[in-house]
mmCIF file of C-alpha atoms in Angstrom:
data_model
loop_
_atom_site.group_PDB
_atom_site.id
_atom_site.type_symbol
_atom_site.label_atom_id
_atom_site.label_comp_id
_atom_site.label_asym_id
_atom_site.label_seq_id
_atom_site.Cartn_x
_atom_site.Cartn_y
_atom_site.Cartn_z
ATOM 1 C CA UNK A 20 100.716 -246.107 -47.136
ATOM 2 C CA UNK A 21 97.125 -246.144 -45.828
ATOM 3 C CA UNK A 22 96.342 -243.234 -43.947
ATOM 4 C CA UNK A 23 93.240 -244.703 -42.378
ATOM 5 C CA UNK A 24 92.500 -248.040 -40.962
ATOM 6 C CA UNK A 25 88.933 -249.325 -40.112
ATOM 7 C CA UNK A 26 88.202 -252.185 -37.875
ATOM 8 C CA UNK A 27 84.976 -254.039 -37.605
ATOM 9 C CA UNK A 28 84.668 -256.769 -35.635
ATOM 10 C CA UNK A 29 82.628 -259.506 -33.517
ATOM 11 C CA UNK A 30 82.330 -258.773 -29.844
ATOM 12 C CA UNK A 31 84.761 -261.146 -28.154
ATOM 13 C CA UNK A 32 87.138 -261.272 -30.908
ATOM 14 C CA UNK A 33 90.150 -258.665 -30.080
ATOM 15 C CA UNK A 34 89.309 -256.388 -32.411
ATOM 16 C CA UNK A 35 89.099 -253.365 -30.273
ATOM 17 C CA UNK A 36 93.115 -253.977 -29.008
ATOM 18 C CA UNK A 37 94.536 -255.233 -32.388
ATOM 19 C CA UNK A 38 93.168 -252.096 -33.823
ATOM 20 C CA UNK A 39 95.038 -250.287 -30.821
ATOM 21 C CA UNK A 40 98.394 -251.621 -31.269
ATOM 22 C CA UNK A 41 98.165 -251.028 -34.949
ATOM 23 C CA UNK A 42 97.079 -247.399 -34.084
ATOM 24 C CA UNK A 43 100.539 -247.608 -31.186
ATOM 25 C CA UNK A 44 102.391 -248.906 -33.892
ATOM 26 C CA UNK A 45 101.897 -246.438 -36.722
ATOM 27 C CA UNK A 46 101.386 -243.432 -34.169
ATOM 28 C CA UNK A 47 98.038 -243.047 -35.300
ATOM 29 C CA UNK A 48 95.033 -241.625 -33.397
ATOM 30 C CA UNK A 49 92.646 -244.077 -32.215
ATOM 31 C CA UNK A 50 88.906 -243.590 -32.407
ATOM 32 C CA UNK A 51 87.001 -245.426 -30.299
ATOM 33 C CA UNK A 52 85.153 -244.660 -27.316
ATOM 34 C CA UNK A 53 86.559 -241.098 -27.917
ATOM 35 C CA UNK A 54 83.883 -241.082 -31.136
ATOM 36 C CA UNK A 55 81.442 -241.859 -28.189
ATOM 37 C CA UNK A 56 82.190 -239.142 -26.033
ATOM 38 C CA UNK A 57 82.899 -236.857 -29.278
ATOM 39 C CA UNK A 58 79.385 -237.290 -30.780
ATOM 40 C CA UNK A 59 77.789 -237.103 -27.186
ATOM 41 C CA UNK A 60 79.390 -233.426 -26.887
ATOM 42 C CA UNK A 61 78.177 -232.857 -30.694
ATOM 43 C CA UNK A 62 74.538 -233.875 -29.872
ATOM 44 C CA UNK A 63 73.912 -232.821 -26.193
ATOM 45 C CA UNK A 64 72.654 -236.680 -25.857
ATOM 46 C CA UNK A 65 73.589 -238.961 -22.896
ATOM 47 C CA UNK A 66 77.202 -240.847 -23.723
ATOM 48 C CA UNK A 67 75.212 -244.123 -21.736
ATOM 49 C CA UNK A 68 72.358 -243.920 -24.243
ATOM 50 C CA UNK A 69 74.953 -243.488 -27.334
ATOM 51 C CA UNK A 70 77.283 -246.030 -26.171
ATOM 52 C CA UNK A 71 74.273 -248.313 -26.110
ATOM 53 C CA UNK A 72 73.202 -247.644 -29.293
ATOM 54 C CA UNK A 73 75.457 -246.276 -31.506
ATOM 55 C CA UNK A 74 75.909 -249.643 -33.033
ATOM 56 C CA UNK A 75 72.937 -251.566 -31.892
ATOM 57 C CA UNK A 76 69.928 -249.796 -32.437
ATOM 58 C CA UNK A 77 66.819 -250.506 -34.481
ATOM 59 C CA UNK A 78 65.959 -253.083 -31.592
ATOM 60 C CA UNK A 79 63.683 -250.256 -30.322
ATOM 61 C CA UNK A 80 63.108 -249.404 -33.564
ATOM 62 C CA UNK A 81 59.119 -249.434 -33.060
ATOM 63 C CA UNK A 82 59.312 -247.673 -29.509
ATOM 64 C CA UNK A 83 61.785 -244.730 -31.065
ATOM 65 C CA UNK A 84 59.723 -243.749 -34.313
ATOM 66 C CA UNK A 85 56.458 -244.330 -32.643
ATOM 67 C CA UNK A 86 56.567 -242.564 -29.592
ATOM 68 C CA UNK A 87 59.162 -240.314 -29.973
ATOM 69 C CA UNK A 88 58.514 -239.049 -33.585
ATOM 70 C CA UNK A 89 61.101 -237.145 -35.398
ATOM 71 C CA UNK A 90 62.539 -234.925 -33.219
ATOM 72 C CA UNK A 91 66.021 -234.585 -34.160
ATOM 73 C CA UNK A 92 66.266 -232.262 -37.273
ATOM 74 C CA UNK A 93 63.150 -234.223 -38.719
ATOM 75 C CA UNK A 94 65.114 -237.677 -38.158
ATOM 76 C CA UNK A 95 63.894 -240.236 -35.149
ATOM 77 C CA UNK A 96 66.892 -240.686 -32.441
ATOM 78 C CA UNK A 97 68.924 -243.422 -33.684
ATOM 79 C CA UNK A 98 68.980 -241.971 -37.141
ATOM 80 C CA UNK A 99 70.376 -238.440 -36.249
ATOM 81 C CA UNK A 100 72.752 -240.429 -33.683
ATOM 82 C CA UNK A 101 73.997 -242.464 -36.902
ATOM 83 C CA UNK A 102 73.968 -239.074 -39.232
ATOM 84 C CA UNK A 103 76.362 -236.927 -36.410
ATOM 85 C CA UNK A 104 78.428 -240.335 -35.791
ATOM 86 C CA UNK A 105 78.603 -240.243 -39.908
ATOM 87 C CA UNK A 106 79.375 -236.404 -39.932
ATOM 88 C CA UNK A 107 82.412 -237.499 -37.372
ATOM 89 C CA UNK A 108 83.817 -240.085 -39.140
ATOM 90 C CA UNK A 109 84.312 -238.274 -42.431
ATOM 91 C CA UNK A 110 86.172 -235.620 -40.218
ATOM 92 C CA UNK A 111 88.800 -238.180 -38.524
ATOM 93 C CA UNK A 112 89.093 -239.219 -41.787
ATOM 94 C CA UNK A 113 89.607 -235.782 -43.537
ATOM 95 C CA UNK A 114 92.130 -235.219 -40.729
ATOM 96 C CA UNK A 115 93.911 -238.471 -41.520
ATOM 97 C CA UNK A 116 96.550 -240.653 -39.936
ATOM 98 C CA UNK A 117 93.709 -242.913 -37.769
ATOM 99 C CA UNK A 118 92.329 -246.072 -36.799
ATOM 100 C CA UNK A 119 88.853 -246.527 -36.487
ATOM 101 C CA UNK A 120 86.881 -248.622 -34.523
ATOM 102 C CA UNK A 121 83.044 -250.445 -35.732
ATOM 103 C CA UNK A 122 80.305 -247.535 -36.372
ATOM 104 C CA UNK A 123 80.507 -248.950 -40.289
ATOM 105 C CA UNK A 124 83.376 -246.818 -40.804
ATOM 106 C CA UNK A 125 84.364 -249.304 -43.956
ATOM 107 C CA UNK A 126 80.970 -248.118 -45.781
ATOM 108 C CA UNK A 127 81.354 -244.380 -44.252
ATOM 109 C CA UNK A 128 84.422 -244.649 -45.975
ATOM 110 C CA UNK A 129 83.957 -246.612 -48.834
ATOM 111 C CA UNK A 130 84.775 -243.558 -51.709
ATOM 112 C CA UNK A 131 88.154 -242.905 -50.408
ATOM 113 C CA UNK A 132 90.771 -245.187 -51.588
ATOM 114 C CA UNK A 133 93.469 -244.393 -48.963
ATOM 115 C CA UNK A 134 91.626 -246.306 -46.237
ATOM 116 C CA UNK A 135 92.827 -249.922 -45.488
ATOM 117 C CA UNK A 136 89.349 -251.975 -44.346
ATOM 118 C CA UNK A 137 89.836 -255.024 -41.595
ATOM 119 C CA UNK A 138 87.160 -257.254 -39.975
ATOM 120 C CA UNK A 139 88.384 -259.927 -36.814
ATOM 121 C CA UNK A 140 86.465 -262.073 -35.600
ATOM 122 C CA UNK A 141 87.000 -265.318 -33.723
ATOM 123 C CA UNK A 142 85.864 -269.190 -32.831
ATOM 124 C CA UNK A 143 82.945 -268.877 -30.504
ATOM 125 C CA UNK A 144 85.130 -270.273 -27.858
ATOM 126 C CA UNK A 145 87.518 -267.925 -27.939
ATOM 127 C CA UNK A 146 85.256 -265.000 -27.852
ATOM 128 C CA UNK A 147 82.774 -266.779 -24.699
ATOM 129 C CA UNK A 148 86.493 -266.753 -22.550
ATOM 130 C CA UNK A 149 88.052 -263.374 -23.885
ATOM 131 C CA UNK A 150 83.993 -261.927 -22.889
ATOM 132 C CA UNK A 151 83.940 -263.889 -19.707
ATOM 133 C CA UNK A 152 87.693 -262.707 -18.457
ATOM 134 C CA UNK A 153 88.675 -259.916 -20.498
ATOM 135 C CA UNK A 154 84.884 -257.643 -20.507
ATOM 136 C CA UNK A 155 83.627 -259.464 -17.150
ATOM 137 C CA UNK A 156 80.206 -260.699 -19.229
ATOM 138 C CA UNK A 157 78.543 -263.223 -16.783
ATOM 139 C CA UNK A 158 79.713 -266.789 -17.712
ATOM 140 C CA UNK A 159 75.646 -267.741 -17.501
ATOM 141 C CA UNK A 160 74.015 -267.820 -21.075
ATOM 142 C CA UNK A 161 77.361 -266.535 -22.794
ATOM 143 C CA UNK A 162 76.734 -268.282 -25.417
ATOM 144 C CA UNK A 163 73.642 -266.301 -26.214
ATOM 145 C CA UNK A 164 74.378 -262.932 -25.114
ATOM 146 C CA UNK A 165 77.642 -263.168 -28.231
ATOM 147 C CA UNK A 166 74.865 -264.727 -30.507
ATOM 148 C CA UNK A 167 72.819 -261.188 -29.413
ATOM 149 C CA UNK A 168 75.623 -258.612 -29.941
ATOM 150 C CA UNK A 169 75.979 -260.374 -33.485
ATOM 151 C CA UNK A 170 72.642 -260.146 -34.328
ATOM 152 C CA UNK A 171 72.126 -256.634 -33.663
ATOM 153 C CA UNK A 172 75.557 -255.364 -35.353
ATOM 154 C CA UNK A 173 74.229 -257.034 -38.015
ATOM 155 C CA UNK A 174 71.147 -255.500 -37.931
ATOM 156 C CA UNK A 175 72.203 -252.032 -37.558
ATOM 157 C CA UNK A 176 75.000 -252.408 -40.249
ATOM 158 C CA UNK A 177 72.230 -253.796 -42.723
ATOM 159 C CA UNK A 178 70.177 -250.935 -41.970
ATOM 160 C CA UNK A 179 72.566 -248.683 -42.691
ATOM 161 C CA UNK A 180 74.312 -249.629 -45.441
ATOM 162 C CA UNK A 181 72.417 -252.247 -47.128
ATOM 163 C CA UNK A 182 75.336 -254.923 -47.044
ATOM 164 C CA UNK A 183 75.717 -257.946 -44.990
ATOM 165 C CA UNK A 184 78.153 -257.347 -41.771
ATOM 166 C CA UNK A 185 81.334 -259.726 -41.854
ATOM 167 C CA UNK A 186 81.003 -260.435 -45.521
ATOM 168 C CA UNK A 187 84.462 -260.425 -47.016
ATOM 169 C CA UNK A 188 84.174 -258.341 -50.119
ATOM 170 C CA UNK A 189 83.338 -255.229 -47.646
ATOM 171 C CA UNK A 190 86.962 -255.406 -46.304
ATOM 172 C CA UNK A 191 90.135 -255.626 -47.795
ATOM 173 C CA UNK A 192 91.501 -257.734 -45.080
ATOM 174 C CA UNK A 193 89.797 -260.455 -42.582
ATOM 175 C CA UNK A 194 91.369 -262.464 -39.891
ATOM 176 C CA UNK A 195 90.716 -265.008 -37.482
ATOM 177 C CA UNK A 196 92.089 -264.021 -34.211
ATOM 178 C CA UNK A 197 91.947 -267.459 -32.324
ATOM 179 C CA UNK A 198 94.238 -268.789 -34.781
ATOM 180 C CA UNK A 199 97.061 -265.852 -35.442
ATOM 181 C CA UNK A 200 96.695 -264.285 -32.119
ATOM 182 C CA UNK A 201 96.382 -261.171 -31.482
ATOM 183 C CA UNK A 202 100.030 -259.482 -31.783
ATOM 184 C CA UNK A 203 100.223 -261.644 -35.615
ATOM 185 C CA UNK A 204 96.759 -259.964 -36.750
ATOM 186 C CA UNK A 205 98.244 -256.246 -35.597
ATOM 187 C CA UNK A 206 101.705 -257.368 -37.327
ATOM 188 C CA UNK A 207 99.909 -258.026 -40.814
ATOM 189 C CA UNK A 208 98.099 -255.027 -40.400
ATOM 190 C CA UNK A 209 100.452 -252.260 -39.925
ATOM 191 C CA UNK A 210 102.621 -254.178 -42.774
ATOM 192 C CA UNK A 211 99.952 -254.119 -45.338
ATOM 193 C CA UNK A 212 98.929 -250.508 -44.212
ATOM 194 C CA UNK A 213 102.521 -249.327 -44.956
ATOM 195 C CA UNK A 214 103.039 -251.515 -48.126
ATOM 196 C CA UNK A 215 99.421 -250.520 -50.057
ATOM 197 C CA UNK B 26 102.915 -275.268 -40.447
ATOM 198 C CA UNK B 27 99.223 -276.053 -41.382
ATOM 199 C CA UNK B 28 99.212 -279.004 -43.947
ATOM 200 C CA UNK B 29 96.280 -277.997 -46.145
ATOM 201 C CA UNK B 30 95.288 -274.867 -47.642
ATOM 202 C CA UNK B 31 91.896 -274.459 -48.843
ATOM 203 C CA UNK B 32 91.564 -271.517 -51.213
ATOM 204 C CA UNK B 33 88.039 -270.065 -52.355
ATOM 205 C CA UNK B 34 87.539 -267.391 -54.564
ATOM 206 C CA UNK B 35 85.621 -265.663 -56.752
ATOM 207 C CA UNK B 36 85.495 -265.646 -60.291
ATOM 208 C CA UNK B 37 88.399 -263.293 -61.871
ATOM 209 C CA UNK B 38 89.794 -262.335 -58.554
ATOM 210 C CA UNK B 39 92.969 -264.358 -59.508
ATOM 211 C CA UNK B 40 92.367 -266.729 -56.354
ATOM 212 C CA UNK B 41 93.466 -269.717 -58.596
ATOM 213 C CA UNK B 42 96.921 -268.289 -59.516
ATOM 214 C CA UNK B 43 97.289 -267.259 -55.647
ATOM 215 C CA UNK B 44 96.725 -270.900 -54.647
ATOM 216 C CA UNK B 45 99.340 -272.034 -57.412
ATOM 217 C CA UNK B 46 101.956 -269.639 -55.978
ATOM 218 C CA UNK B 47 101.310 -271.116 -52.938
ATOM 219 C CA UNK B 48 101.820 -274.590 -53.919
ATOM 220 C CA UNK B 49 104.720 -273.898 -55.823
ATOM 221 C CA UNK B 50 106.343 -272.169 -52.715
ATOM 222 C CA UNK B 51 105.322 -274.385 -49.869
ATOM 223 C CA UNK B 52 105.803 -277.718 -52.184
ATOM 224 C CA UNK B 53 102.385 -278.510 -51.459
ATOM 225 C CA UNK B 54 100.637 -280.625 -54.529
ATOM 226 C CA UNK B 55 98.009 -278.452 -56.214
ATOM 227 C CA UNK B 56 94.419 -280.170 -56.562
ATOM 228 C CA UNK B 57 92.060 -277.726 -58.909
ATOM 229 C CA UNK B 58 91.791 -279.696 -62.483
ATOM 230 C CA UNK B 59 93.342 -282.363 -60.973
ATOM 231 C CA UNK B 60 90.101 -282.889 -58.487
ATOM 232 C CA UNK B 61 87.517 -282.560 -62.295
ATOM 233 C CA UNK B 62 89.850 -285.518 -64.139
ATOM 234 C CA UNK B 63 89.862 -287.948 -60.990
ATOM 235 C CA UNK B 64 86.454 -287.258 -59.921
ATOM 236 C CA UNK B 65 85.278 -288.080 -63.493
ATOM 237 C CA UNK B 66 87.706 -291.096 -63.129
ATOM 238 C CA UNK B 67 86.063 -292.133 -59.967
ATOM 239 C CA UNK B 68 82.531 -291.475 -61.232
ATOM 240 C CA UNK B 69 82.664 -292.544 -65.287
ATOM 241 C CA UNK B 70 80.848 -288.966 -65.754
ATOM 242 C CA UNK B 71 81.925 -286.609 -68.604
ATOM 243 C CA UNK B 72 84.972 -283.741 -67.417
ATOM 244 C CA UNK B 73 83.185 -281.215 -68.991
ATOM 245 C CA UNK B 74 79.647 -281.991 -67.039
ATOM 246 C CA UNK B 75 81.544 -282.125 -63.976
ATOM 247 C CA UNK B 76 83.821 -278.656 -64.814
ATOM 248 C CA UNK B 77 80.738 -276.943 -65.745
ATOM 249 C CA UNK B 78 78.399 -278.597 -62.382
ATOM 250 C CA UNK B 79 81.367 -279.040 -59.600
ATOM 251 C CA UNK B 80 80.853 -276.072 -58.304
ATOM 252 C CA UNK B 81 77.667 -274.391 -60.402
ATOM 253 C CA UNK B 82 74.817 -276.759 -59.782
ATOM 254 C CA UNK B 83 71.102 -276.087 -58.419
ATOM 255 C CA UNK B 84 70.220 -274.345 -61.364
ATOM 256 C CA UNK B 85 68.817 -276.948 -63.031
ATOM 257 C CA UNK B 86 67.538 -278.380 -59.919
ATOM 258 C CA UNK B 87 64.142 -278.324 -60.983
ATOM 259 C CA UNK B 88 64.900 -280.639 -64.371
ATOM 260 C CA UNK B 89 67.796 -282.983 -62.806
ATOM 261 C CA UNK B 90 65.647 -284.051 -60.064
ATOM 262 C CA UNK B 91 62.389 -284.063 -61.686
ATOM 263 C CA UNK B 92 63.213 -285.957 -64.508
ATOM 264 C CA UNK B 93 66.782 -287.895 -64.457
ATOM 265 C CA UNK B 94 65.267 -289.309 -61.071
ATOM 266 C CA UNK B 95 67.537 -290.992 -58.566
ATOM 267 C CA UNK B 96 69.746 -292.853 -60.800
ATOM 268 C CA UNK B 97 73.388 -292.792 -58.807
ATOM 269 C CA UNK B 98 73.202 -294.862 -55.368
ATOM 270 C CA UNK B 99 69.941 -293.723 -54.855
ATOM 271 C CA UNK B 100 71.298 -290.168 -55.484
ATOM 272 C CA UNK B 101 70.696 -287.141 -57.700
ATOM 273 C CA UNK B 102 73.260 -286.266 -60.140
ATOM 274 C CA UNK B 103 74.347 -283.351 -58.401
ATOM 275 C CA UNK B 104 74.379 -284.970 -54.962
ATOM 276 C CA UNK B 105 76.079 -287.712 -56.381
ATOM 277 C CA UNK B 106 78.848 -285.411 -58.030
ATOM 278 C CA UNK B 107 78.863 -283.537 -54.275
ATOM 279 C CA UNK B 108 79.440 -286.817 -52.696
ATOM 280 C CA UNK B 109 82.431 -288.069 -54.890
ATOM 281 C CA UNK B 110 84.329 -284.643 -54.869
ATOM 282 C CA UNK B 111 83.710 -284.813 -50.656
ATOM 283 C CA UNK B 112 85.013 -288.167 -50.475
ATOM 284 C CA UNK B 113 88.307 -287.214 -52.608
ATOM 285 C CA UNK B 114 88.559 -284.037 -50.602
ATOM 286 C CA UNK B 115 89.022 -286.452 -47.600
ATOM 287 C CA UNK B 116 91.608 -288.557 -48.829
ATOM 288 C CA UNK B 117 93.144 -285.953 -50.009
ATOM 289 C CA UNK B 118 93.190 -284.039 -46.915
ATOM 290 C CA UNK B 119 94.291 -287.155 -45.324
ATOM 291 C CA UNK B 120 97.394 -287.200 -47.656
ATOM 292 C CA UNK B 121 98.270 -283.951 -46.695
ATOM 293 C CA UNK B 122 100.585 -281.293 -48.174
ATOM 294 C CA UNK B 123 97.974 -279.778 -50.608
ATOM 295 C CA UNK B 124 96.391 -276.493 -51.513
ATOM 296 C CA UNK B 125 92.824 -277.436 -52.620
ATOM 297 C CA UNK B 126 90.879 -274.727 -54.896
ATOM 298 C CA UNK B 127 86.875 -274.356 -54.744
ATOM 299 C CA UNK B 128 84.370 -276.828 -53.753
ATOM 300 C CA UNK B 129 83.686 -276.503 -50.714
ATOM 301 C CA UNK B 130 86.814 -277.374 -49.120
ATOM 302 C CA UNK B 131 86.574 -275.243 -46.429
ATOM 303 C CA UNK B 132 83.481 -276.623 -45.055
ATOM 304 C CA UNK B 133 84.269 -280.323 -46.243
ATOM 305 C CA UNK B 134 87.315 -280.099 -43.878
ATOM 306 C CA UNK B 135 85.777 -277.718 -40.908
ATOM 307 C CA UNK B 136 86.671 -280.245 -38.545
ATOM 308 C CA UNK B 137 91.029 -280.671 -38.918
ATOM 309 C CA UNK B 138 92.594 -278.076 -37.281
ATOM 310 C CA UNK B 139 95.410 -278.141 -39.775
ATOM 311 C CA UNK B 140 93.773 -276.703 -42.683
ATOM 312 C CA UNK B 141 94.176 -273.031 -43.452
ATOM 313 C CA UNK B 142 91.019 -271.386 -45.018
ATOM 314 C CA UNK B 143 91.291 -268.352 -47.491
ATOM 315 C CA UNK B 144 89.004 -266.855 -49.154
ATOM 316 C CA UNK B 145 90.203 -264.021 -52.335
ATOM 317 C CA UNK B 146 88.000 -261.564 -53.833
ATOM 318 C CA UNK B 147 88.738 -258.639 -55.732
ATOM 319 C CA UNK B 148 86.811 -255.196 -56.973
ATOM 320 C CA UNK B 149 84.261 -255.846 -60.182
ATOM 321 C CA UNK B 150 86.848 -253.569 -62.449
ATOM 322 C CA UNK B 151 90.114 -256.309 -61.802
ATOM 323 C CA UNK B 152 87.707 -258.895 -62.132
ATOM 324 C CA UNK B 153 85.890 -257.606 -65.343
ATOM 325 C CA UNK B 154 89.704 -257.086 -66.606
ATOM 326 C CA UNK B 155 91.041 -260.319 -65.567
ATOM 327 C CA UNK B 156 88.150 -262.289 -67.193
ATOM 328 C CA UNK B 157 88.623 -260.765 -70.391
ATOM 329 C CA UNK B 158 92.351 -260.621 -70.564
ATOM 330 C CA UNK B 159 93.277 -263.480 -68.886
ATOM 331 C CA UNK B 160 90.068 -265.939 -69.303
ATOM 332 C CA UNK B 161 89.200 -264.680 -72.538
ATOM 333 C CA UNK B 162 85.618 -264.075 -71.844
ATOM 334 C CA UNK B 163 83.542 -261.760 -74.113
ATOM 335 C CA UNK B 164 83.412 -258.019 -72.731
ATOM 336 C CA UNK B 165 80.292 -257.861 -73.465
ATOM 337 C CA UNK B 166 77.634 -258.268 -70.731
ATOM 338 C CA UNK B 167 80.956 -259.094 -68.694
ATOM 339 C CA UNK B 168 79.362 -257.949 -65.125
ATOM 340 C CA UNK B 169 76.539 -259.547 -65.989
ATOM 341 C CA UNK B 170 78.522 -263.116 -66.287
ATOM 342 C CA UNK B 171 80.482 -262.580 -63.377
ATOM 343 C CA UNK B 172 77.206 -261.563 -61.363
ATOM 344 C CA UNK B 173 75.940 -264.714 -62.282
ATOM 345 C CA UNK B 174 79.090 -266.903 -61.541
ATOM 346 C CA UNK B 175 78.775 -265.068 -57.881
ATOM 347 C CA UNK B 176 75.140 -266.198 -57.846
ATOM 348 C CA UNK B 177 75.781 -269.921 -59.038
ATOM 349 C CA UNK B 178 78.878 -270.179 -56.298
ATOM 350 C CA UNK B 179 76.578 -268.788 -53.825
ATOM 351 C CA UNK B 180 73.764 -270.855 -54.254
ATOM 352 C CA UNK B 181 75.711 -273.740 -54.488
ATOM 353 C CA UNK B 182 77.631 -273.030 -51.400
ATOM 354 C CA UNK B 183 74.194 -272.820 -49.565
ATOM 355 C CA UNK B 184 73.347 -275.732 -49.930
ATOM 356 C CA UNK B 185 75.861 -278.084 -49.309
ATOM 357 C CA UNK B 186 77.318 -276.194 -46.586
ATOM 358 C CA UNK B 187 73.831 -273.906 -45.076
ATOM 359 C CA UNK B 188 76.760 -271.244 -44.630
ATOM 360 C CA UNK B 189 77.447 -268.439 -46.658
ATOM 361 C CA UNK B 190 80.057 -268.255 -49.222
ATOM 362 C CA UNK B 191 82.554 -265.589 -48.907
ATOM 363 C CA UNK B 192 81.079 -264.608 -45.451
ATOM 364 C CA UNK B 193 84.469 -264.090 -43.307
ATOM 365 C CA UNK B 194 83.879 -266.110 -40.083
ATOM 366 C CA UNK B 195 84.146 -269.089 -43.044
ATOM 367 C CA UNK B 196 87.595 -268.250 -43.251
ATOM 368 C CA UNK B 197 91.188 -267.780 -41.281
ATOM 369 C CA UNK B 198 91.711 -265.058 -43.633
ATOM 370 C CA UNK B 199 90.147 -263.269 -46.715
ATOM 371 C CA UNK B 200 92.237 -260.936 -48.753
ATOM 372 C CA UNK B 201 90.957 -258.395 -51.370
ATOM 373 C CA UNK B 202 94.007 -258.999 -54.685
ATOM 374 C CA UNK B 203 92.857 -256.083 -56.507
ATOM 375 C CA UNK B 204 94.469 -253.839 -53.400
ATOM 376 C CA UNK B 205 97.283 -256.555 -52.432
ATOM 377 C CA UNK B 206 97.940 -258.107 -56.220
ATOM 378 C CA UNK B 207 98.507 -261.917 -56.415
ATOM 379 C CA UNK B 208 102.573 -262.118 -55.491
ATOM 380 C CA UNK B 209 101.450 -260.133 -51.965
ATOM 381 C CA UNK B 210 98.460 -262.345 -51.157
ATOM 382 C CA UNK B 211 100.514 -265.441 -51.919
ATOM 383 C CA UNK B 212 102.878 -264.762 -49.920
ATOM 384 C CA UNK B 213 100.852 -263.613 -46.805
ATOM 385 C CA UNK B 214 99.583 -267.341 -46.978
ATOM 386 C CA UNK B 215 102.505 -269.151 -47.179
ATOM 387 C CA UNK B 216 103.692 -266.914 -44.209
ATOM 388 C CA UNK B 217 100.825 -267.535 -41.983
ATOM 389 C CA UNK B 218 100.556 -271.473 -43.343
ATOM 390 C CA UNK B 219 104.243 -271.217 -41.990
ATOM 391 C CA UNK B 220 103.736 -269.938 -38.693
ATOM 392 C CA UNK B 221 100.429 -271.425 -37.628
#
């Protein structure tokens, strides 16, 4: 039996409600946007500027170190942001019984072996109509604003842990969620979870 | 019920035996060694060239090109080897019923929507145990040969495909046997081939 579950995934793809029925399902907590508001109380910073960032920085990379300088217990902004999101997920973790959403909880993680590691993602077509009707994106230029929210999840996972976002050997588990659905890729989750 | 399984793997993760199980279950034909003898049917070319280039080439790059010239219908060796395992791919997509092993499959048949794609890994201590137990390699330097078969799959994978190998949004599903073992993963497949 796992006792935590982390799910990565591409924006568009599911991800954030498979990992919430698996969470329903086992009677887990879910971490999510409640890491947001959790690290926002922990750092005094503004939840808009976190929830913007916590995953997606180093865009600003040149505008944060040089003009802000190191102002966070001697780390730039987006560093200390990462280190108190870091300091959080080890203590869901510690705490147990949880299912965690992005923030590169499978690295965080990575030394514990009773954590069960799952990326989604999706066909591009799936993900432009789940962002277009599910998140409200504007259907102008979809295309390019997924193609963005890839790049820079990949860039700030990279950054952080020096391996390559969505490649399979960081996870135990991957699924395409255009082809099972989402209900199948919850289903195969919460059954491996128990089993291993 | 998806007609054709396409299983890649890395080297010692057991990925072969997986696809076997699956074959045996579903009644699918199994096309690993079968692909090296009829491909060096097709071709004339020596089985153990084609075992040891099939999936490994580019290394010599420099050498085949430069000095065996463009000797097989105005093609390289390895291009020519690519292009004869791509064409039997085909046909024996077309047949149906079949879990193919390696070589690109994946990407080969991208465009069918009734192929399921898996990709196995598994941590370096299974595969460092597997390859001497099972393969009978030499524990000696062991990582260092199975870094290397990564490397040649990789690089190989390039650039036929221009995609990554082992980079999830490849595949339906990726599954990590060193947490799952082989009768789990087998079995998840055959369900989901099943189903979908």
């Amino acid at each position: 039996m796992k006792k935590i579950i982390t799910v990565s995934r591409e924006y568009g793809s599911g991800g954030r409600d498979i990992a919430k029925m698996v969470a329903d399902e086992l009677g887990y907590y879910f971490y999510d946007s409640a890491i947001i508001d959790t690290v926002a109380e922990m750092t005094g910073l503004n939840p808009e500027y976190i929830k913007r960032n916590g995953e997606n920085t180093r865009r600003s990379h040149f505008f944060t170190y040089g003009f802000m300088g190191m102002n966070f217990n001697g780390l730039a902004l987006p560093d200390y942001l990462w280190q108190k999101q870091r300091e959080l997920i080890l203590y869901m973790a510690q705490k147990g019984n949880c299912v965690l959403v992005g923030r590169c909880a499978d690295y965080i993680l990575r030394e514990r072996n009773d954590c069960l590691n799952v990326f989604i993602h999706a066909d591009m077509e799936s993900r432009k109509k789940r962002a277009i009707e599910v998140y409200g994106d504007p259907a102008q230029n979809i295309e390019r604003l997924l193609k963005e929210k890839d790049k820079t999840r990949k860039t700030n996972y990279r950054y952080y842990t020096d391996h390559i976002w969505g490649q399979s050997q960081n996870y135990h588990l991957t699924l395409d969620s255009s082809l099972f659905g989402n209900k199948a890729c919850a289903e195969i989750i919460v059954d491996l979870a128990k089993k291993f």
